[in-house]
Amino acid sequence: MNRQHFLTLIGAGCAGLVLGACSGVRAVTGILAGKVLEVPTSAFESTSSGVTTYEQMVIVHHDELRYYVCVIRRSATDYTALLMRCSHQGASLQVAGDRLHCPAHGSEFGLDGAVLHGPATTAITQFPVSVDRSTIRIQLS
Ligand code: FES
């Protein structure tokens, strides 16, 4: 499977309301294999003048998923995947710097999914993640 089939970059502009006001966060289309959402580790990479840098987070979407998934890179082998669904009343979350913001009633969540600001009182859904050399696998249920 080549990268072009695996990954569709949305581009540098806005990728819809979920990303907030042109947050600059990279958005990619994942591959859904049953209940597993796959994303290439290369989705986090940028190379310029031979130097590779890494995005802190990438938003992953798929036509069959109602909500986007925010994937946070903590190291080459450690990623966190958060469902971008507010735990208060289910609105789609937006990226706001180093937190996820709910435009419905103002809740905010950290990049570990914990509530930083209500009215939400419970963390957002975090999915188990496994990583091999080239693929991040997010177990959706
Ligand atoms: S639905 Fe998110 S704060 Fe109410």
Short mmCIF file of N, CA, C and O and ligand atoms in Angstrom, two decimals:
data_model
loop_
_atom_site.label_atom_id
_atom_site.label_comp_id
_atom_site.label_asym_id
_atom_site.label_seq_id
_atom_site.Cartn_x
_atom_site.Cartn_y
_atom_site.Cartn_z
N MET A 1 0.85 -1.17 0.00
CA MET A 1 0.00 0.00 0.00
C MET A 1 0.91 1.24 0.00
O MET A 1 1.78 1.37 0.82
N ASN A 2 0.71 2.12 -0.97
CA ASN A 2 1.56 3.30 -0.96
C ASN A 2 0.93 4.42 -0.16
O ASN A 2 -0.24 4.39 0.19
N ARG A 3 1.75 5.39 0.12
CA ARG A 3 1.33 6.46 1.01
C ARG A 3 0.16 7.26 0.45
O ARG A 3 -0.70 7.71 1.18
N GLN A 4 0.11 7.43 -0.88
CA GLN A 4 -0.96 8.22 -1.48
C GLN A 4 -2.32 7.56 -1.24
O GLN A 4 -3.32 8.25 -1.07
N HIS A 5 -2.37 6.23 -1.27
CA HIS A 5 -3.62 5.54 -1.00
C HIS A 5 -3.96 5.55 0.47
O HIS A 5 -5.09 5.40 0.87
N PHE A 6 -2.97 5.65 1.29
CA PHE A 6 -3.16 5.50 2.73
C PHE A 6 -3.52 6.82 3.39
O PHE A 6 -4.22 6.88 4.38
N LEU A 7 -3.09 7.87 2.80
CA LEU A 7 -3.14 9.15 3.50
C LEU A 7 -3.58 10.26 2.57
O LEU A 7 -3.09 10.38 1.47
N THR A 8 -4.52 11.03 2.98
CA THR A 8 -4.90 12.20 2.21
C THR A 8 -4.74 13.42 3.10
O THR A 8 -5.41 13.55 4.10
N LEU A 9 -3.82 14.24 2.73
CA LEU A 9 -3.65 15.47 3.50
C LEU A 9 -4.69 16.47 3.06
O LEU A 9 -4.93 16.67 1.88
N ILE A 10 -5.31 17.12 3.98
CA ILE A 10 -6.34 18.09 3.69
C ILE A 10 -5.72 19.40 3.20
O ILE A 10 -6.31 20.13 2.43
N GLY A 11 -4.53 19.69 3.60
CA GLY A 11 -3.88 20.92 3.15
C GLY A 11 -3.63 21.86 4.31
O GLY A 11 -3.91 21.54 5.46
N ALA A 12 -3.13 23.00 4.00
CA ALA A 12 -2.71 23.93 5.05
C ALA A 12 -3.86 24.77 5.59
O ALA A 12 -3.73 25.39 6.62
N GLY A 13 -4.99 24.81 4.92
CA GLY A 13 -6.09 25.65 5.37
C GLY A 13 -6.96 24.95 6.38
O GLY A 13 -6.58 23.96 6.98
N CYS A 14 -8.17 25.49 6.56
CA CYS A 14 -9.11 24.89 7.49
C CYS A 14 -9.62 23.58 6.93
O CYS A 14 -9.87 23.46 5.76
N ALA A 15 -9.85 22.62 7.78
CA ALA A 15 -10.40 21.33 7.38
C ALA A 15 -11.75 21.13 8.02
O ALA A 15 -12.12 20.04 8.39
N GLY A 16 -12.50 22.20 8.13
CA GLY A 16 -13.84 22.09 8.70
C GLY A 16 -13.91 22.65 10.09
O GLY A 16 -12.91 23.01 10.69
N LEU A 17 -15.13 22.72 10.61
CA LEU A 17 -15.35 23.36 11.90
C LEU A 17 -14.61 22.69 13.03
O LEU A 17 -14.22 23.33 13.99
N VAL A 18 -14.43 21.39 12.94
CA VAL A 18 -13.83 20.67 14.05
C VAL A 18 -12.42 21.16 14.37
O VAL A 18 -11.98 21.09 15.50
N LEU A 19 -11.73 21.69 13.39
CA LEU A 19 -10.37 22.12 13.63
C LEU A 19 -10.29 23.53 14.20
O LEU A 19 -9.24 24.01 14.55
N GLY A 20 -11.43 24.18 14.30
CA GLY A 20 -11.41 25.50 14.88
C GLY A 20 -10.99 26.53 13.85
O GLY A 20 -10.98 26.29 12.66
N ALA A 21 -10.62 27.66 14.31
CA ALA A 21 -10.33 28.79 13.44
C ALA A 21 -8.94 28.63 12.81
O ALA A 21 -7.97 29.21 13.27
N CYS A 22 -8.88 27.87 11.74
CA CYS A 22 -7.62 27.68 11.01
C CYS A 22 -6.48 27.37 11.97
O CYS A 22 -5.47 28.06 12.02
N SER A 23 -6.66 26.32 12.76
CA SER A 23 -5.71 26.02 13.82
C SER A 23 -4.35 25.62 13.30
O SER A 23 -3.39 25.62 14.05
N GLY A 24 -4.26 25.25 12.02
CA GLY A 24 -2.98 24.81 11.49
C GLY A 24 -2.66 23.38 11.82
O GLY A 24 -1.58 22.90 11.51
N VAL A 25 -3.57 22.68 12.46
CA VAL A 25 -3.34 21.28 12.79
C VAL A 25 -3.53 20.44 11.54
O VAL A 25 -4.49 20.62 10.79
N ARG A 26 -2.62 19.54 11.31
CA ARG A 26 -2.69 18.67 10.14
C ARG A 26 -3.86 17.70 10.29
O ARG A 26 -4.08 17.16 11.38
N ALA A 27 -4.59 17.50 9.21
CA ALA A 27 -5.70 16.56 9.20
C ALA A 27 -5.46 15.51 8.13
O ALA A 27 -5.02 15.85 7.02
N VAL A 28 -5.71 14.26 8.46
CA VAL A 28 -5.48 13.17 7.53
C VAL A 28 -6.67 12.22 7.55
O VAL A 28 -7.43 12.16 8.51
N THR A 29 -6.82 11.48 6.47
CA THR A 29 -7.83 10.43 6.41
C THR A 29 -7.17 9.12 6.80
O THR A 29 -6.15 8.74 6.22
N GLY A 30 -7.75 8.45 7.79
CA GLY A 30 -7.22 7.17 8.20
C GLY A 30 -7.84 6.04 7.39
O GLY A 30 -8.77 6.24 6.61
N ILE A 31 -7.32 4.86 7.61
CA ILE A 31 -7.87 3.65 7.00
C ILE A 31 -8.63 2.91 8.09
O ILE A 31 -8.08 2.65 9.18
N LEU A 32 -9.88 2.61 7.82
CA LEU A 32 -10.68 1.90 8.80
C LEU A 32 -10.69 0.42 8.44
O LEU A 32 -11.13 0.03 7.35
N ALA A 33 -10.17 -0.40 9.32
CA ALA A 33 -10.12 -1.85 9.12
C ALA A 33 -10.90 -2.47 10.27
O ALA A 33 -10.35 -2.71 11.34
N GLY A 34 -12.20 -2.69 10.05
CA GLY A 34 -13.04 -3.15 11.14
C GLY A 34 -13.16 -2.07 12.18
O GLY A 34 -13.58 -0.96 11.89
N LYS A 35 -12.76 -2.38 13.40
CA LYS A 35 -12.82 -1.39 14.49
C LYS A 35 -11.47 -0.75 14.76
O LYS A 35 -11.24 -0.16 15.81
N VAL A 36 -10.56 -0.90 13.81
CA VAL A 36 -9.23 -0.32 13.96
C VAL A 36 -9.04 0.78 12.94
O VAL A 36 -9.27 0.59 11.74
N LEU A 37 -8.63 1.94 13.43
CA LEU A 37 -8.32 3.08 12.57
C LEU A 37 -6.80 3.16 12.46
O LEU A 37 -6.11 3.28 13.47
N GLU A 38 -6.31 3.08 11.22
CA GLU A 38 -4.87 3.07 11.00
C GLU A 38 -4.40 4.40 10.40
O GLU A 38 -5.06 4.97 9.53
N VAL A 39 -3.26 4.84 10.89
CA VAL A 39 -2.65 6.08 10.43
C VAL A 39 -1.16 5.83 10.29
O VAL A 39 -0.54 5.24 11.18
N PRO A 40 -0.55 6.24 9.19
CA PRO A 40 0.90 6.06 9.07
C PRO A 40 1.64 7.00 10.02
O PRO A 40 1.22 8.16 10.19
N THR A 41 2.71 6.53 10.61
CA THR A 41 3.51 7.41 11.48
C THR A 41 4.04 8.60 10.68
O THR A 41 4.27 9.67 11.24
N SER A 42 4.17 8.42 9.37
CA SER A 42 4.67 9.52 8.53
C SER A 42 3.71 10.70 8.48
O SER A 42 4.10 11.80 8.08
N ALA A 43 2.47 10.51 8.92
CA ALA A 43 1.51 11.62 8.96
C ALA A 43 1.98 12.73 9.89
O ALA A 43 1.56 13.87 9.77
N PHE A 44 2.87 12.39 10.82
CA PHE A 44 3.37 13.38 11.78
C PHE A 44 4.64 14.06 11.30
O PHE A 44 5.10 14.99 11.94
N GLU A 45 5.20 13.57 10.22
CA GLU A 45 6.52 14.04 9.79
C GLU A 45 6.45 15.19 8.79
O GLU A 45 5.57 15.24 7.94
N SER A 46 7.41 16.07 8.90
CA SER A 46 7.66 17.09 7.88
C SER A 46 9.17 17.13 7.68
O SER A 46 9.92 17.09 8.66
N THR A 47 9.59 17.20 6.43
CA THR A 47 11.02 17.26 6.17
C THR A 47 11.33 18.49 5.34
O THR A 47 10.68 18.74 4.33
N SER A 48 12.28 19.25 5.81
CA SER A 48 12.71 20.45 5.10
C SER A 48 14.23 20.55 5.19
O SER A 48 14.79 20.46 6.29
N SER A 49 14.86 20.71 4.04
CA SER A 49 16.33 20.80 3.98
C SER A 49 16.98 19.61 4.68
O SER A 49 17.99 19.76 5.38
N GLY A 50 16.38 18.46 4.53
CA GLY A 50 16.96 17.25 5.11
C GLY A 50 16.72 17.08 6.59
O GLY A 50 17.21 16.11 7.19
N VAL A 51 15.99 17.99 7.19
CA VAL A 51 15.72 17.91 8.63
C VAL A 51 14.26 17.49 8.83
O VAL A 51 13.35 18.13 8.30
N THR A 52 14.05 16.45 9.60
CA THR A 52 12.69 15.97 9.86
C THR A 52 12.22 16.50 11.20
O THR A 52 12.92 16.40 12.21
N THR A 53 11.02 17.07 11.17
CA THR A 53 10.38 17.51 12.41
C THR A 53 9.05 16.77 12.53
O THR A 53 8.57 16.17 11.57
N TYR A 54 8.46 16.84 13.71
CA TYR A 54 7.25 16.06 13.98
C TYR A 54 6.15 16.95 14.53
O TYR A 54 6.39 17.77 15.42
N GLU A 55 4.95 16.74 14.01
CA GLU A 55 3.77 17.41 14.53
C GLU A 55 3.47 16.85 15.93
O GLU A 55 3.66 15.66 16.17
N GLN A 56 2.97 17.70 16.83
CA GLN A 56 2.55 17.21 18.14
C GLN A 56 1.23 16.46 18.04
O GLN A 56 0.99 15.49 18.75
N MET A 57 0.37 16.91 17.13
CA MET A 57 -0.92 16.23 16.98
C MET A 57 -1.37 16.25 15.54
O MET A 57 -0.99 17.13 14.77
N VAL A 58 -2.18 15.26 15.21
CA VAL A 58 -2.80 15.14 13.90
C VAL A 58 -4.25 14.75 14.13
O VAL A 58 -4.56 13.94 15.01
N ILE A 59 -5.14 15.35 13.34
CA ILE A 59 -6.55 15.00 13.41
C ILE A 59 -6.83 13.94 12.34
O ILE A 59 -6.48 14.12 11.17
N VAL A 60 -7.45 12.84 12.76
CA VAL A 60 -7.72 11.74 11.83
C VAL A 60 -9.22 11.64 11.64
O VAL A 60 -10.00 11.68 12.60
N HIS A 61 -9.61 11.49 10.38
CA HIS A 61 -11.03 11.34 10.09
C HIS A 61 -11.23 10.21 9.10
O HIS A 61 -10.29 9.72 8.47
N HIS A 62 -12.46 9.80 8.99
CA HIS A 62 -12.87 8.78 8.03
C HIS A 62 -14.36 8.98 7.80
O HIS A 62 -15.10 9.31 8.74
N ASP A 63 -14.81 8.76 6.58
CA ASP A 63 -16.23 9.00 6.24
C ASP A 63 -17.20 8.21 7.11
O ASP A 63 -18.33 8.64 7.33
N GLU A 64 -16.77 7.08 7.62
CA GLU A 64 -17.68 6.24 8.41
C GLU A 64 -17.69 6.61 9.89
O GLU A 64 -18.45 6.03 10.67
N LEU A 65 -16.85 7.56 10.28
CA LEU A 65 -16.79 7.95 11.69
C LEU A 65 -17.52 9.27 11.88
O LEU A 65 -17.32 10.22 11.13
N ARG A 66 -18.35 9.33 12.89
CA ARG A 66 -19.10 10.55 13.17
C ARG A 66 -18.22 11.65 13.74
O ARG A 66 -18.44 12.83 13.50
N TYR A 67 -17.25 11.26 14.54
CA TYR A 67 -16.37 12.23 15.17
C TYR A 67 -14.93 12.00 14.71
O TYR A 67 -14.54 10.87 14.43
N TYR A 68 -14.16 13.04 14.71
CA TYR A 68 -12.74 12.94 14.40
C TYR A 68 -12.01 12.38 15.63
O TYR A 68 -12.53 12.39 16.74
N VAL A 69 -10.80 11.93 15.38
CA VAL A 69 -9.93 11.43 16.44
C VAL A 69 -8.68 12.30 16.46
O VAL A 69 -8.05 12.50 15.41
N CYS A 70 -8.34 12.81 17.61
CA CYS A 70 -7.13 13.61 17.79
C CYS A 70 -6.02 12.67 18.27
O CYS A 70 -6.16 12.03 19.31
N VAL A 71 -4.95 12.56 17.49
CA VAL A 71 -3.84 11.69 17.86
C VAL A 71 -2.66 12.56 18.26
O VAL A 71 -2.24 13.44 17.50
N ILE A 72 -2.17 12.34 19.46
CA ILE A 72 -1.08 13.13 20.02
C ILE A 72 0.18 12.27 20.04
O ILE A 72 0.17 11.14 20.54
N ARG A 73 1.26 12.82 19.49
CA ARG A 73 2.55 12.11 19.47
C ARG A 73 3.37 12.53 20.69
O ARG A 73 3.70 13.70 20.86
N ARG A 74 3.67 11.57 21.56
CA ARG A 74 4.47 11.86 22.76
C ARG A 74 5.92 11.44 22.56
O ARG A 74 6.83 12.01 23.15
N SER A 75 6.10 10.42 21.72
CA SER A 75 7.43 9.99 21.31
C SER A 75 7.23 9.11 20.07
O SER A 75 6.09 8.91 19.64
N ALA A 76 8.29 8.58 19.53
CA ALA A 76 8.19 7.75 18.33
C ALA A 76 7.34 6.50 18.56
O ALA A 76 6.82 5.92 17.62
N THR A 77 7.21 6.10 19.81
CA THR A 77 6.47 4.87 20.10
C THR A 77 5.30 5.09 21.05
O THR A 77 4.67 4.13 21.49
N ASP A 78 5.01 6.33 21.36
CA ASP A 78 3.97 6.63 22.35
C ASP A 78 3.00 7.68 21.79
O ASP A 78 3.37 8.85 21.62
N TYR A 79 1.79 7.24 21.52
CA TYR A 79 0.75 8.12 20.98
C TYR A 79 -0.50 7.99 21.84
O TYR A 79 -0.77 6.93 22.41
N THR A 80 -1.27 9.07 21.90
CA THR A 80 -2.56 9.08 22.58
C THR A 80 -3.63 9.40 21.54
O THR A 80 -3.43 10.30 20.72
N ALA A 81 -4.76 8.68 21.58
CA ALA A 81 -5.85 8.93 20.64
C ALA A 81 -7.11 9.29 21.42
O ALA A 81 -7.56 8.53 22.27
N LEU A 82 -7.66 10.47 21.12
CA LEU A 82 -8.84 10.98 21.83
C LEU A 82 -9.98 11.21 20.85
O LEU A 82 -9.79 11.84 19.80
N LEU A 83 -11.17 10.74 21.20
CA LEU A 83 -12.36 11.00 20.40
C LEU A 83 -12.75 12.46 20.60
O LEU A 83 -12.90 12.92 21.74
N MET A 84 -12.95 13.16 19.50
CA MET A 84 -13.26 14.59 19.59
C MET A 84 -14.76 14.81 19.77
O MET A 84 -15.41 15.54 19.01
N ARG A 85 -15.28 14.17 20.80
CA ARG A 85 -16.69 14.27 21.17
C ARG A 85 -16.77 14.73 22.62
O ARG A 85 -16.22 14.08 23.52
N CYS A 86 -17.44 15.83 22.84
CA CYS A 86 -17.53 16.37 24.19
C CYS A 86 -18.30 15.40 25.08
O CYS A 86 -19.35 14.88 24.70
N SER A 87 -17.79 15.21 26.29
CA SER A 87 -18.45 14.30 27.25
C SER A 87 -19.66 14.95 27.92
O SER A 87 -20.38 14.27 28.64
N HIS A 88 -19.89 16.23 27.67
CA HIS A 88 -21.05 16.89 28.27
C HIS A 88 -22.32 16.53 27.51
O HIS A 88 -23.17 15.81 28.04
N GLN A 89 -22.44 16.98 26.26
CA GLN A 89 -23.65 16.66 25.48
C GLN A 89 -23.33 16.25 24.05
O GLN A 89 -24.19 16.29 23.19
N GLY A 90 -22.08 15.88 23.80
CA GLY A 90 -21.76 15.24 22.53
C GLY A 90 -21.39 16.14 21.37
O GLY A 90 -21.28 15.65 20.23
N ALA A 91 -21.15 17.40 21.60
CA ALA A 91 -20.75 18.27 20.49
C ALA A 91 -19.34 17.90 20.02
O ALA A 91 -18.54 17.33 20.77
N SER A 92 -19.04 18.23 18.77
CA SER A 92 -17.70 18.02 18.24
C SER A 92 -16.74 19.02 18.85
O SER A 92 -17.06 20.21 18.96
N LEU A 93 -15.56 18.55 19.22
CA LEU A 93 -14.55 19.41 19.83
C LEU A 93 -13.67 20.04 18.77
O LEU A 93 -13.56 19.53 17.65
N GLN A 94 -13.05 21.14 19.14
CA GLN A 94 -12.11 21.85 18.28
C GLN A 94 -10.75 21.89 18.97
O GLN A 94 -10.67 21.95 20.19
N VAL A 95 -9.71 21.93 18.15
CA VAL A 95 -8.38 22.12 18.70
C VAL A 95 -8.19 23.59 19.03
O VAL A 95 -8.51 24.46 18.21
N ALA A 96 -7.71 23.85 20.23
CA ALA A 96 -7.43 25.22 20.66
C ALA A 96 -6.08 25.21 21.36
O ALA A 96 -5.99 25.03 22.57
N GLY A 97 -5.02 25.34 20.58
CA GLY A 97 -3.67 25.29 21.16
C GLY A 97 -3.38 23.91 21.69
O GLY A 97 -3.48 22.92 20.97
N ASP A 98 -3.08 23.83 22.99
CA ASP A 98 -2.73 22.54 23.58
C ASP A 98 -3.91 21.94 24.34
O ASP A 98 -3.73 21.18 25.28
N ARG A 99 -5.11 22.29 23.91
CA ARG A 99 -6.30 21.71 24.53
C ARG A 99 -7.38 21.54 23.49
O ARG A 99 -7.27 22.02 22.37
N LEU A 100 -8.44 20.83 23.87
CA LEU A 100 -9.60 20.64 23.00
C LEU A 100 -10.75 21.43 23.60
O LEU A 100 -11.03 21.31 24.81
N HIS A 101 -11.39 22.21 22.77
CA HIS A 101 -12.43 23.14 23.21
C HIS A 101 -13.77 22.73 22.65
O HIS A 101 -13.88 22.34 21.48
N CYS A 102 -14.81 22.84 23.46
CA CYS A 102 -16.17 22.57 22.99
C CYS A 102 -16.87 23.90 22.72
O CYS A 102 -17.05 24.71 23.64
N PRO A 103 -17.29 24.12 21.47
CA PRO A 103 -17.95 25.39 21.14
C PRO A 103 -19.38 25.46 21.67
O PRO A 103 -19.96 26.55 21.69
N ALA A 104 -19.95 24.35 22.11
CA ALA A 104 -21.36 24.36 22.54
C ALA A 104 -21.54 25.11 23.86
O ALA A 104 -22.36 26.02 23.96
N HIS A 105 -20.78 24.71 24.88
CA HIS A 105 -20.96 25.33 26.20
C HIS A 105 -19.63 25.66 26.87
O HIS A 105 -19.60 26.00 28.05
N GLY A 106 -18.53 25.51 26.15
CA GLY A 106 -17.25 26.00 26.66
C GLY A 106 -16.37 25.04 27.41
O GLY A 106 -15.33 25.45 27.95
N SER A 107 -16.72 23.76 27.47
CA SER A 107 -15.82 22.83 28.16
C SER A 107 -14.46 22.77 27.45
O SER A 107 -14.37 22.96 26.24
N GLU A 108 -13.43 22.46 28.23
CA GLU A 108 -12.10 22.29 27.67
C GLU A 108 -11.47 21.03 28.26
O GLU A 108 -11.69 20.69 29.42
N PHE A 109 -10.67 20.38 27.42
CA PHE A 109 -10.04 19.12 27.79
C PHE A 109 -8.55 19.20 27.47
O PHE A 109 -8.15 19.76 26.45
N GLY A 110 -7.76 18.57 28.31
CA GLY A 110 -6.33 18.50 28.06
C GLY A 110 -6.01 17.42 27.04
O GLY A 110 -6.88 16.64 26.63
N LEU A 111 -4.75 17.34 26.65
CA LEU A 111 -4.34 16.35 25.66
C LEU A 111 -4.21 14.96 26.25
O LEU A 111 -3.76 14.03 25.58
N ASP A 112 -4.59 14.81 27.50
CA ASP A 112 -4.75 13.48 28.11
C ASP A 112 -6.24 13.13 28.22
O ASP A 112 -6.59 12.09 28.75
N GLY A 113 -7.10 14.02 27.74
CA GLY A 113 -8.54 13.80 27.76
C GLY A 113 -9.24 14.31 29.00
O GLY A 113 -10.47 14.33 29.07
N ALA A 114 -8.48 14.74 30.00
CA ALA A 114 -9.07 15.18 31.27
C ALA A 114 -9.79 16.53 31.11
O ALA A 114 -9.39 17.36 30.30
N VAL A 115 -10.82 16.72 31.92
CA VAL A 115 -11.55 17.98 31.92
C VAL A 115 -10.67 19.07 32.56
O VAL A 115 -10.15 18.91 33.66
N LEU A 116 -10.52 20.17 31.84
CA LEU A 116 -9.81 21.33 32.38
C LEU A 116 -10.79 22.40 32.82
O LEU A 116 -10.50 23.21 33.69
N HIS A 117 -11.94 22.42 32.13
CA HIS A 117 -12.94 23.45 32.40
C HIS A 117 -14.31 22.89 32.02
O HIS A 117 -14.46 22.33 30.93
N GLY A 118 -15.31 23.00 32.91
CA GLY A 118 -16.65 22.48 32.67
C GLY A 118 -17.46 23.35 31.75
O GLY A 118 -16.94 24.32 31.21
N PRO A 119 -18.70 22.95 31.56
CA PRO A 119 -19.55 22.11 32.41
C PRO A 119 -19.31 20.60 32.33
O PRO A 119 -19.85 19.86 33.15
N ALA A 120 -18.55 20.10 31.37
CA ALA A 120 -18.27 18.66 31.35
C ALA A 120 -17.62 18.25 32.67
O ALA A 120 -16.85 19.03 33.26
N THR A 121 -17.94 17.05 33.12
CA THR A 121 -17.37 16.57 34.39
C THR A 121 -16.56 15.29 34.22
O THR A 121 -15.92 14.85 35.17
N THR A 122 -16.62 14.70 33.03
CA THR A 122 -15.87 13.46 32.81
C THR A 122 -14.95 13.61 31.61
O THR A 122 -15.23 14.37 30.67
N ALA A 123 -13.88 12.86 31.63
CA ALA A 123 -12.89 12.90 30.55
C ALA A 123 -13.52 12.44 29.23
O ALA A 123 -14.52 11.71 29.22
N ILE A 124 -12.93 12.86 28.13
CA ILE A 124 -13.38 12.37 26.84
C ILE A 124 -12.79 10.99 26.59
O ILE A 124 -11.86 10.55 27.27
N THR A 125 -13.36 10.30 25.62
CA THR A 125 -12.96 8.92 25.34
C THR A 125 -11.53 8.86 24.79
O THR A 125 -11.18 9.58 23.87
N GLN A 126 -10.75 7.98 25.40
CA GLN A 126 -9.40 7.72 24.93
C GLN A 126 -9.34 6.28 24.45
O GLN A 126 -9.82 5.37 25.14
N PHE A 127 -8.76 6.08 23.29
CA PHE A 127 -8.69 4.74 22.69
C PHE A 127 -7.32 4.12 22.90
O PHE A 127 -6.31 4.82 22.87
N PRO A 128 -7.28 2.79 23.05
CA PRO A 128 -5.98 2.11 23.08
C PRO A 128 -5.27 2.28 21.73
O PRO A 128 -5.90 2.26 20.69
N VAL A 129 -3.96 2.44 21.80
CA VAL A 129 -3.15 2.66 20.60
C VAL A 129 -1.99 1.68 20.61
O VAL A 129 -1.35 1.46 21.65
N SER A 130 -1.71 1.11 19.45
CA SER A 130 -0.48 0.34 19.29
C SER A 130 0.28 0.91 18.10
O SER A 130 -0.32 1.48 17.19
N VAL A 131 1.59 0.78 18.14
CA VAL A 131 2.43 1.39 17.12
C VAL A 131 3.49 0.39 16.69
O VAL A 131 4.11 -0.27 17.54
N ASP A 132 3.66 0.26 15.37
CA ASP A 132 4.85 -0.45 14.91
C ASP A 132 5.71 0.56 14.16
O ASP A 132 5.49 1.77 14.28
N ARG A 133 6.64 0.11 13.39
CA ARG A 133 7.60 1.02 12.76
C ARG A 133 6.93 2.08 11.89
O ARG A 133 7.38 3.21 11.81
N SER A 134 5.82 1.73 11.23
CA SER A 134 5.25 2.66 10.25
C SER A 134 3.77 2.95 10.42
O SER A 134 3.23 3.80 9.72
N THR A 135 3.10 2.27 11.35
CA THR A 135 1.65 2.42 11.45
C THR A 135 1.20 2.57 12.90
O THR A 135 1.63 1.83 13.77
N ILE A 136 0.29 3.52 13.09
CA ILE A 136 -0.38 3.71 14.37
C ILE A 136 -1.75 3.04 14.24
O ILE A 136 -2.49 3.33 13.28
N ARG A 137 -2.09 2.17 15.14
CA ARG A 137 -3.38 1.48 15.11
C ARG A 137 -4.19 1.89 16.34
O ARG A 137 -3.76 1.67 17.47
N ILE A 138 -5.36 2.45 16.05
CA ILE A 138 -6.25 2.94 17.11
C ILE A 138 -7.42 1.99 17.23
O ILE A 138 -8.18 1.82 16.27
N GLN A 139 -7.54 1.37 18.38
CA GLN A 139 -8.64 0.42 18.61
C GLN A 139 -9.87 1.20 19.04
O GLN A 139 -9.93 1.70 20.16
N LEU A 140 -10.86 1.28 18.15
CA LEU A 140 -12.02 2.14 18.40
C LEU A 140 -12.99 1.56 19.41
O LEU A 140 -13.80 2.30 19.97
N SER A 141 -13.01 0.27 19.59
CA SER A 141 -13.89 -0.30 20.64
C SER A 141 -13.40 -1.68 21.00
O SER A 141 -12.55 -2.23 20.36
S1 FES B 1 -21.65 19.79 24.69
FE1 FES B 1 -19.60 20.39 25.15
S2 FES B 1 -19.78 21.71 26.85
FE2 FES B 1 -21.82 21.10 26.43
#
